[in-house]
Amino acid sequence: MIQKNLFKIEIVIIFFSIILSFYFAISDLKKFDKIKLNFKNQSYNQLLYEDLGYTWQIADEFRKKLDSGKGFIESLPNYKHYFLPSIIVGYYYHLIDKDIFVEQLNNKDVIKVKNSKLPLLIFQILIYYLSVFIFTKELKKKVKLPIYLPVLIFLTLEPSIIQWHHSFWSESLFLSLMLCIFYLLLKLQKNFLFYLLLGILVAVLYLQRSVSFLYIIPVLIYLSIIFKKNIKPLVFTILGCLLIFFLTGLNNLKKTDKFYVLSLEHQYYSYYHYFAQYIKADRENTEISKAADELKVMEQNWISENKIDLDIVEDYLKAIDFRNKSFLNEVVQNPLFTFKFFTKKIIMMCIIHPTWVDESYKTDKSDPEARNNPKKYYHKNLKRNILYSIFLYFFILIGFISWIKKILKNKSTDNFDKFILFNILSILYFVLISGFWGNPKYFTPCTLSLSLFFGYGINEILQKLKIIK
């Protein structure tokens, strides 16, 4: 009877969360699916600005090729920016036979308003809550403590997570794929096809967002801890991952005459592009703008001397190599500042931001205030976010301590403890890969793992209050 009642509660929570996400999706479309002018007097769709606009531009190119009668594979874009999101959007508009852009407003194509965007949001909302359901259902089987209900509540109602489901950012489907991977890592079967599927999902995660290019590493560490000397699960997981990577590289080869897997744009606009000037400025005790100008001149001289054409893929790769070596050189020459800078950015990244999406709709990088006072412009709710983060981290810290105490008391670890360890590795992975940007948006995948410690924390508090045994 208790199990049946708990199941009903779970269904009610998920159903309520779906309705809530539907409401936010409809509300945001009404409020923000509008054409606006930025401070450069350029038209843009407020709902799909900056990076999102570029993603939809790639989607439109894909759609037009499909509409012209070309095959699906032939029409695929090479991996330039967000690969899978562009394909989903482009194919959807091909199916419903509608345009994505309206032509020439202030000499610029703009994403159309009221062109049936809602089904895309409904799709990702349903996919996410389905993934939550299957993950928490498996979680309930594996963990002895009743932590799955607070985990379920966290995953379905925590604002910094649910904000992505009623937006067109790539995070919602990314989180859904991660939860499916978590489900498989909890389930652990002996069938080799199971691990082939696991590897495929890890690679598809990369197609959704390039930040997970090396996510196979924490997965393989976890599998090696579970299976020890049995390497078959690891081998088939790697094969599944390599299969998708190979197909991605093959598609890039057909489109650019060069086989590569990692997005060239993400490689080019990487650490060097965003952070080298800060390290150089500190090393030379000069202005950041001056350091940036000097790096730009140095790169332009190198391009000129080596006759580099950035429109040629091979030369583009050479430029990427030049940038990577230049950044590494700056780090080697100023390691202490780099460490301090990185640490500060990680702290900023780990501040949980429950209204990032809503604020992104109201942000305009062409605003003079964004250039003149970026700290104030981009961190208007910083104090609120810090207080909210402290509130959540209070329960998460209690949960982490509770888990450590359990291990020390038992003097052993079960498979679920090893799954918790994987989640710690998952958090470290995203922090180390994305920490330099200091953006709470890039911390979003970590919140899935933190939900487990939140569950432990709530369980510990309820036990202390003698509400549960």
CSV table of N, CA, C and O in Angstrom, one decimal, residues 19 39 102 243 248 265 268 282 326-327 368 401 434:
chain,number,residue,atom,x,y,z
A,19,ILE,N,3.0,20.1,-16.6
A,19,ILE,CA,2.0,21.2,-16.8
A,19,ILE,C,2.6,22.5,-16.5
A,19,ILE,O,2.4,23.5,-17.2
A,39,PHE,N,21.0,47.9,-29.8
A,39,PHE,CA,21.6,49.2,-29.7
A,39,PHE,C,22.4,49.6,-31.0
A,39,PHE,O,22.8,50.7,-31.2
A,102,VAL,N,12.4,35.4,-41.6
A,102,VAL,CA,11.7,36.4,-42.4
A,102,VAL,C,12.8,37.2,-43.1
A,102,VAL,O,13.8,37.6,-42.4
A,243,LEU,N,31.9,4.7,-32.9
A,243,LEU,CA,31.0,4.5,-34.0
A,243,LEU,C,30.4,5.9,-34.4
A,243,LEU,O,30.4,6.3,-35.6
A,248,THR,N,30.4,11.0,-37.4
A,248,THR,CA,30.5,12.5,-37.4
A,248,THR,C,31.7,13.0,-38.2
A,248,THR,O,31.6,13.9,-39.0
A,265,GLU,N,35.0,25.2,-34.9
A,265,GLU,CA,34.7,26.6,-34.3
A,265,GLU,C,34.9,26.6,-32.8
A,265,GLU,O,35.4,27.5,-32.2
A,268,TYR,N,38.6,26.7,-32.3
A,268,TYR,CA,39.2,28.0,-32.6
A,268,TYR,C,38.9,29.1,-31.6
A,268,TYR,O,39.7,29.8,-31.1
A,282,ASP,N,48.3,40.4,-16.9
A,282,ASP,CA,48.8,40.3,-15.6
A,282,ASP,C,50.4,40.1,-15.6
A,282,ASP,O,51.1,40.7,-14.8
A,326,SER,N,50.0,29.0,-28.1
A,326,SER,CA,50.2,30.4,-27.6
A,326,SER,C,49.5,30.5,-26.2
A,326,SER,O,50.1,31.1,-25.3
A,327,PHE,N,48.4,29.9,-26.1
A,327,PHE,CA,47.7,29.9,-24.7
A,327,PHE,C,48.5,29.1,-23.7
A,327,PHE,O,48.7,29.6,-22.6
A,368,PRO,N,25.5,49.7,-24.4
A,368,PRO,CA,26.7,50.3,-23.9
A,368,PRO,C,27.1,49.9,-22.5
A,368,PRO,O,28.2,49.8,-22.1
A,401,ILE,N,28.3,14.7,3.5
A,401,ILE,CA,28.9,14.3,4.8
A,401,ILE,C,28.2,13.0,5.2
A,401,ILE,O,28.9,12.0,5.7
A,434,SER,N,34.8,23.5,-18.3
A,434,SER,CA,34.1,24.8,-18.5
A,434,SER,C,34.4,25.8,-17.5
A,434,SER,O,33.8,27.0,-17.6
